[in-house]
Structures are given as structure tokens and as C-alpha cells.
mmCIF file of C-alpha atoms in Angstrom:
data_model
loop_
_atom_site.group_PDB
_atom_site.id
_atom_site.type_symbol
_atom_site.label_atom_id
_atom_site.label_comp_id
_atom_site.label_asym_id
_atom_site.label_seq_id
_atom_site.Cartn_x
_atom_site.Cartn_y
_atom_site.Cartn_z
ATOM 1 C CA MET A 1 157.717 45.696 -18.949
ATOM 2 C CA PRO A 2 157.444 47.355 -22.233
ATOM 3 C CA PRO A 3 158.253 50.940 -22.382
ATOM 4 C CA LYS A 4 155.393 53.248 -21.929
ATOM 5 C CA LYS A 5 154.362 55.068 -24.977
ATOM 6 C CA ASN A 6 153.917 58.689 -24.890
ATOM 7 C CA THR A 7 150.309 59.350 -25.249
ATOM 8 C CA THR A 8 148.500 62.530 -25.161
ATOM 9 C CA ALA A 9 145.561 63.231 -22.964
ATOM 10 C CA SER A 10 143.270 63.172 -25.905
ATOM 11 C CA GLN A 11 144.447 59.732 -26.854
ATOM 12 C CA ASP A 12 143.917 58.519 -23.304
ATOM 13 C CA ALA A 13 140.463 59.976 -23.393
ATOM 14 C CA GLY A 14 139.784 58.203 -26.731
ATOM 15 C CA ASP A 15 140.863 54.890 -25.316
ATOM 16 C CA ASP A 16 138.580 55.436 -22.406
ATOM 17 C CA ASP A 17 135.794 56.335 -24.779
ATOM 18 C CA GLY A 18 136.372 53.210 -26.868
ATOM 19 C CA SER A 19 136.400 50.850 -23.957
ATOM 20 C CA SER A 20 133.395 52.476 -22.387
ATOM 21 C CA GLN A 21 131.483 52.226 -25.647
ATOM 22 C CA ALA A 22 132.396 48.576 -25.968
ATOM 23 C CA GLY A 23 131.290 48.092 -22.374
ATOM 24 C CA ARG A 24 127.994 49.760 -23.119
ATOM 25 C CA GLU A 25 127.449 47.616 -26.202
ATOM 26 C CA LEU A 26 128.300 44.549 -24.206
ATOM 27 C CA ALA A 27 125.840 45.591 -21.492
ATOM 28 C CA GLU A 28 123.151 46.188 -24.120
ATOM 29 C CA MET A 29 123.812 42.771 -25.645
ATOM 30 C CA ARG A 30 123.568 41.140 -22.233
ATOM 31 C CA ALA A 31 120.288 42.978 -21.575
ATOM 32 C CA ARG A 32 118.942 41.829 -24.950
ATOM 33 C CA ALA A 33 120.110 38.280 -24.271
ATOM 34 C CA GLU A 34 118.382 38.320 -20.880
ATOM 35 C CA ALA A 35 115.211 39.733 -22.461
ATOM 36 C CA LEU A 36 115.331 37.052 -25.160
ATOM 37 C CA ASP A 37 115.960 34.429 -22.487
ATOM 38 C CA CYS A 38 112.915 35.690 -20.547
ATOM 39 C CA ARG A 39 110.830 35.649 -23.719
ATOM 40 C CA LEU A 40 112.080 32.163 -24.523
ATOM 41 C CA ARG A 41 111.131 30.910 -21.045
ATOM 42 C CA ALA A 42 107.702 32.595 -21.309
ATOM 43 C CA THR A 43 107.205 31.070 -24.761
ATOM 44 C CA GLU A 44 108.209 27.644 -23.446
ATOM 45 C CA GLU A 45 105.729 28.028 -20.574
ATOM 46 C CA GLU A 46 103.002 29.086 -23.013
ATOM 47 C CA LEU A 47 103.904 26.170 -25.268
ATOM 48 C CA GLY A 48 103.649 23.825 -22.282
ATOM 49 C CA LEU A 49 100.235 25.277 -21.421
ATOM 50 C CA ILE A 50 99.164 24.946 -25.041
ATOM 51 C CA LYS A 51 100.334 21.316 -25.137
ATOM 52 C CA SER A 52 98.566 20.631 -21.852
ATOM 53 C CA THR A 53 95.389 22.334 -23.058
ATOM 54 C CA THR A 54 95.604 20.499 -26.383
ATOM 55 C CA GLY A 55 95.979 17.207 -24.535
ATOM 56 C CA ASN A 56 93.011 18.049 -22.337
ATOM 57 C CA LEU A 57 90.992 19.031 -25.396
ATOM 58 C CA GLU A 58 91.908 15.795 -27.167
ATOM 59 C CA ARG A 59 90.901 13.755 -24.120
ATOM 60 C CA GLY A 60 87.706 15.787 -23.856
ATOM 61 C CA GLN A 61 87.007 15.243 -27.529
ATOM 62 C CA MET A 62 87.493 11.488 -27.153
ATOM 63 C CA ALA A 63 85.179 11.467 -24.134
ATOM 64 C CA LEU A 64 82.589 13.439 -26.106
ATOM 65 C CA GLN A 65 82.868 10.986 -28.996
ATOM 66 C CA VAL A 66 82.171 8.127 -26.590
ATOM 67 C CA VAL A 67 79.135 9.977 -25.216
ATOM 68 C CA VAL A 68 77.908 10.770 -28.739
ATOM 69 C CA GLU A 69 78.207 7.098 -29.698
ATOM 70 C CA GLU A 70 76.299 6.075 -26.574
ATOM 71 C CA ILE A 71 73.578 8.616 -27.360
ATOM 72 C CA ARG A 72 73.446 7.450 -30.974
ATOM 73 C CA THR A 73 73.143 3.815 -29.860
ATOM 74 C CA ASP A 74 70.494 4.694 -27.273
ATOM 75 C CA SER A 75 68.540 6.783 -29.765
ATOM 76 C CA GLN A 76 68.620 3.962 -32.311
ATOM 77 C CA THR A 77 67.448 1.543 -29.626
ATOM 78 C CA TRP A 78 64.654 3.895 -28.559
ATOM 79 C CA TYR A 79 63.750 4.593 -32.165
ATOM 80 C CA GLY A 80 63.459 0.856 -32.771
ATOM 81 C CA THR A 81 61.441 0.410 -29.585
ATOM 82 C CA LEU A 82 59.153 3.291 -30.514
ATOM 83 C CA GLY A 83 58.726 1.753 -33.957
ATOM 84 C CA GLN A 84 57.718 -1.545 -32.359
ATOM 85 C CA TRP A 85 55.290 0.223 -30.036
ATOM 86 C CA GLN A 86 53.804 2.112 -32.959
ATOM 87 C CA ALA A 87 53.405 -1.117 -34.939
ATOM 88 C CA GLU A 88 51.731 -2.780 -31.949
ATOM 89 C CA ALA A 89 49.450 0.228 -31.474
ATOM 90 C CA ASN A 90 48.530 0.161 -35.174
ATOM 91 C CA THR A 91 47.767 -3.558 -34.918
ATOM 92 C CA LYS A 92 45.567 -2.960 -31.878
ATOM 93 C CA LEU A 93 43.813 -0.089 -33.647
ATOM 94 C CA ASP A 94 43.170 -2.394 -36.608
ATOM 95 C CA HIS A 95 41.697 -5.008 -34.247
ATOM 96 C CA ILE A 96 39.536 -2.356 -32.606
ATOM 97 C CA SER A 97 38.398 -1.097 -36.001
ATOM 98 C CA ARG A 98 37.512 -4.630 -37.123
ATOM 99 C CA GLY A 99 35.742 -5.213 -33.819
ATOM 100 C CA GLN A 100 33.762 -2.012 -34.296
ATOM 101 C CA ASP A 101 32.791 -3.097 -37.808
ATOM 102 C CA GLU A 102 31.693 -6.502 -36.505
ATOM 103 C CA LEU A 103 29.777 -4.823 -33.687
ATOM 104 C CA ARG A 104 28.010 -2.510 -36.154
ATOM 105 C CA ALA A 105 27.068 -5.513 -38.298
ATOM 106 C CA THR A 106 25.791 -7.345 -35.217
ATOM 107 C CA ILE A 107 23.766 -4.321 -34.121
ATOM 108 C CA ALA A 108 22.271 -4.122 -37.610
ATOM 109 C CA GLN A 109 21.374 -7.819 -37.420
ATOM 110 C CA LEU A 110 19.843 -7.328 -33.986
ATOM 111 C CA LYS A 111 17.795 -4.399 -35.278
ATOM 112 C CA GLU A 112 16.554 -6.590 -38.119
ATOM 113 C CA MET A 113 15.676 -9.300 -35.613
ATOM 114 C CA ILE A 114 13.861 -6.867 -33.356
ATOM 115 C CA ALA A 115 11.972 -5.521 -36.336
ATOM 116 C CA GLY A 116 11.066 -9.073 -37.306
ATOM 117 C CA LEU A 117 9.925 -10.167 -33.840
ATOM 118 C CA GLY A 118 6.288 -9.752 -34.806
ATOM 119 C CA SER A 119 6.570 -12.770 -37.057
ATOM 120 C CA ARG A 120 8.597 -15.806 -36.247
ATOM 121 C CA GLU A 121 10.074 -16.546 -39.685
ATOM 122 C CA PRO A 122 12.066 -13.325 -40.372
ATOM 123 C CA ALA A 123 13.817 -13.592 -36.985
ATOM 124 C CA ARG A 124 14.702 -17.240 -37.609
ATOM 125 C CA GLN A 125 16.004 -16.364 -41.080
ATOM 126 C CA THR A 126 18.220 -13.657 -39.591
ATOM 127 C CA ILE A 127 19.559 -16.072 -36.982
ATOM 128 C CA ASP A 128 20.161 -18.730 -39.631
ATOM 129 C CA GLN A 129 22.360 -16.252 -41.557
ATOM 130 C CA ILE A 130 24.849 -16.149 -38.678
ATOM 131 C CA PRO A 131 27.633 -18.733 -39.075
ATOM 132 C CA ALA A 132 27.520 -21.785 -36.820
ATOM 133 C CA GLY A 133 29.739 -21.563 -33.756
ATOM 134 C CA ASP A 134 29.423 -17.784 -33.462
ATOM 135 C CA LYS A 135 28.924 -16.741 -29.835
ATOM 136 C CA LEU A 136 26.364 -14.221 -30.929
ATOM 137 C CA LYS A 137 24.156 -16.866 -32.532
ATOM 138 C CA GLY A 138 23.330 -18.485 -29.181
ATOM 139 C CA THR A 139 22.556 -15.110 -27.626
ATOM 140 C CA MET A 140 20.338 -14.171 -30.538
ATOM 141 C CA ILE A 141 18.472 -17.475 -30.362
ATOM 142 C CA ASP A 142 17.862 -16.934 -26.640
ATOM 143 C CA THR A 143 16.691 -13.386 -27.313
ATOM 144 C CA ALA A 144 14.391 -14.537 -30.101
ATOM 145 C CA ASN A 145 12.947 -17.317 -27.949
ATOM 146 C CA HIS A 146 12.339 -14.850 -25.122
ATOM 147 C CA ALA A 147 10.705 -12.398 -27.525
ATOM 148 C CA GLU A 148 8.562 -15.173 -28.985
ATOM 149 C CA SER A 149 7.492 -16.225 -25.525
ATOM 150 C CA ARG A 150 6.581 -12.626 -24.734
ATOM 151 C CA GLY A 151 4.690 -12.425 -27.990
ATOM 152 C CA SER A 152 2.863 -15.656 -27.194
ATOM 153 C CA GLY A 153 2.019 -14.327 -23.774
ATOM 154 C CA ARG A 154 0.522 -11.234 -25.293
ATOM 155 C CA ARG A 155 -1.470 -13.247 -27.719
ATOM 156 C CA VAL A 156 -2.688 -15.490 -24.939
ATOM 157 C CA ALA A 157 -3.549 -12.473 -22.848
ATOM 158 C CA GLU A 158 -5.281 -10.800 -25.762
ATOM 159 C CA ASP A 159 -7.123 -13.995 -26.674
ATOM 160 C CA LYS A 160 -8.377 -14.403 -23.147
ATOM 161 C CA GLY A 161 -9.219 -10.758 -22.692
ATOM 162 C CA SER A 162 -6.698 -10.021 -19.937
ATOM 163 C CA CYS A 163 -5.589 -6.512 -19.157
ATOM 164 C CA ASP A 164 -1.982 -7.673 -18.416
ATOM 165 C CA PRO A 165 0.048 -8.187 -21.623
ATOM 166 C CA GLY A 166 3.082 -9.616 -19.769
ATOM 167 C CA PRO A 167 5.051 -12.749 -20.487
ATOM 168 C CA ARG A 168 3.669 -16.219 -20.206
ATOM 169 C CA ARG A 169 4.997 -16.610 -16.637
ATOM 170 C CA ARG A 170 2.894 -13.719 -15.456
ATOM 171 C CA MET A 171 -0.078 -15.227 -17.199
ATOM 172 C CA GLU A 172 0.443 -18.505 -15.410
ATOM 173 C CA LYS A 173 0.679 -16.697 -12.083
ATOM 174 C CA LEU A 174 -2.535 -14.872 -12.731
ATOM 175 C CA GLY A 175 -4.187 -18.155 -13.486
ATOM 176 C CA ASP A 176 -7.955 -18.043 -13.601
ATOM 177 C CA ARG A 177 -8.268 -14.336 -12.887
ATOM 178 C CA CYS A 178 -7.300 -13.515 -16.456
ATOM 179 C CA ARG A 179 -9.799 -15.945 -18.029
#
């Protein structure tokens, strides 16, 4: 064993102070290292949560993109369908409008015929103006014939002095009473 040096009490106290200071610094460094280690673990946990959340957000974003595409496709389909329906409705409205115009023209022709029922020729001229094959022409001819027969009945009744100006059938039923 090496010989013991003569040291004074103050030197012994200094050595103790030096080692205790080094021990304190070492303890502080360990405490800082533990604190940094805790922070590192907390940061790693937060990073894991962030990665997890980011992954969830990315999956959610992809799912939303799929839904948006489906909505876009559906809206385009519905827009096309609505366009077709609108075109069909416009076509039907055009047909209705043309039908109304034809009906107005027919009503005007009927009014002319009714006005011309007193004489036979104007009614026949009006009927002759209608194109052949028109459904209305047959109806108008029947109406004109009926009106002419009523007119003839009136004339017959007036000629014979009857008080009943009804159609020819009524005149035939009355027979001799009207003469």
C-alpha cells in the first residue's frame, strides 16, 4: 500500500467537496437524461398517434372521394334523366299546343257552319274545305245533315201551319193533326 500522504483537514474537506460536487452534477445529468427520455417517449407516443390519425384521415379522405364520385355520377345520371323528362314534357306541351290550335280552328269552322245552317250551300262549302279522311269531316257532315233535317222539319211545320217546329220525326208522329 502506498504511503499515506499527509493531508490537512482542509484538503480532506476539499476532496469531499469535489467528489460531492461531481456526484451532484452526475445526479443532475441523470435527472436530465431521465427527463429527456420521458420527453422522447412522450414524443414517440404523440408521433404514433399523429401517424395513426394521419392514416385514419387518409383512409377517411379516400372514402370521401369514393362517396363524392358516386354522388357526382348519380347527379350526372339524374341530371340526364331530368333533361330527358324535360324534353319529353316540352314535346308533350308542343303536342298539346298544336292540339289546342287545331281545336280552335275546328271550333271556328263549326261556328261558321252553325252560322251557315240557314242555307245549305255555305255549310257544304265549309265541310268541303276540310281535308278528306279527317275524323271531324264525318262528324260535321252528320251535324249538317241533322241541322238540315231540323230546318226542313221547321219549314214543313211552318208550311203546314203547325205549332210544333220540331224535327221531321216529330212531324211524322203528329201526322194529320199538324195539317
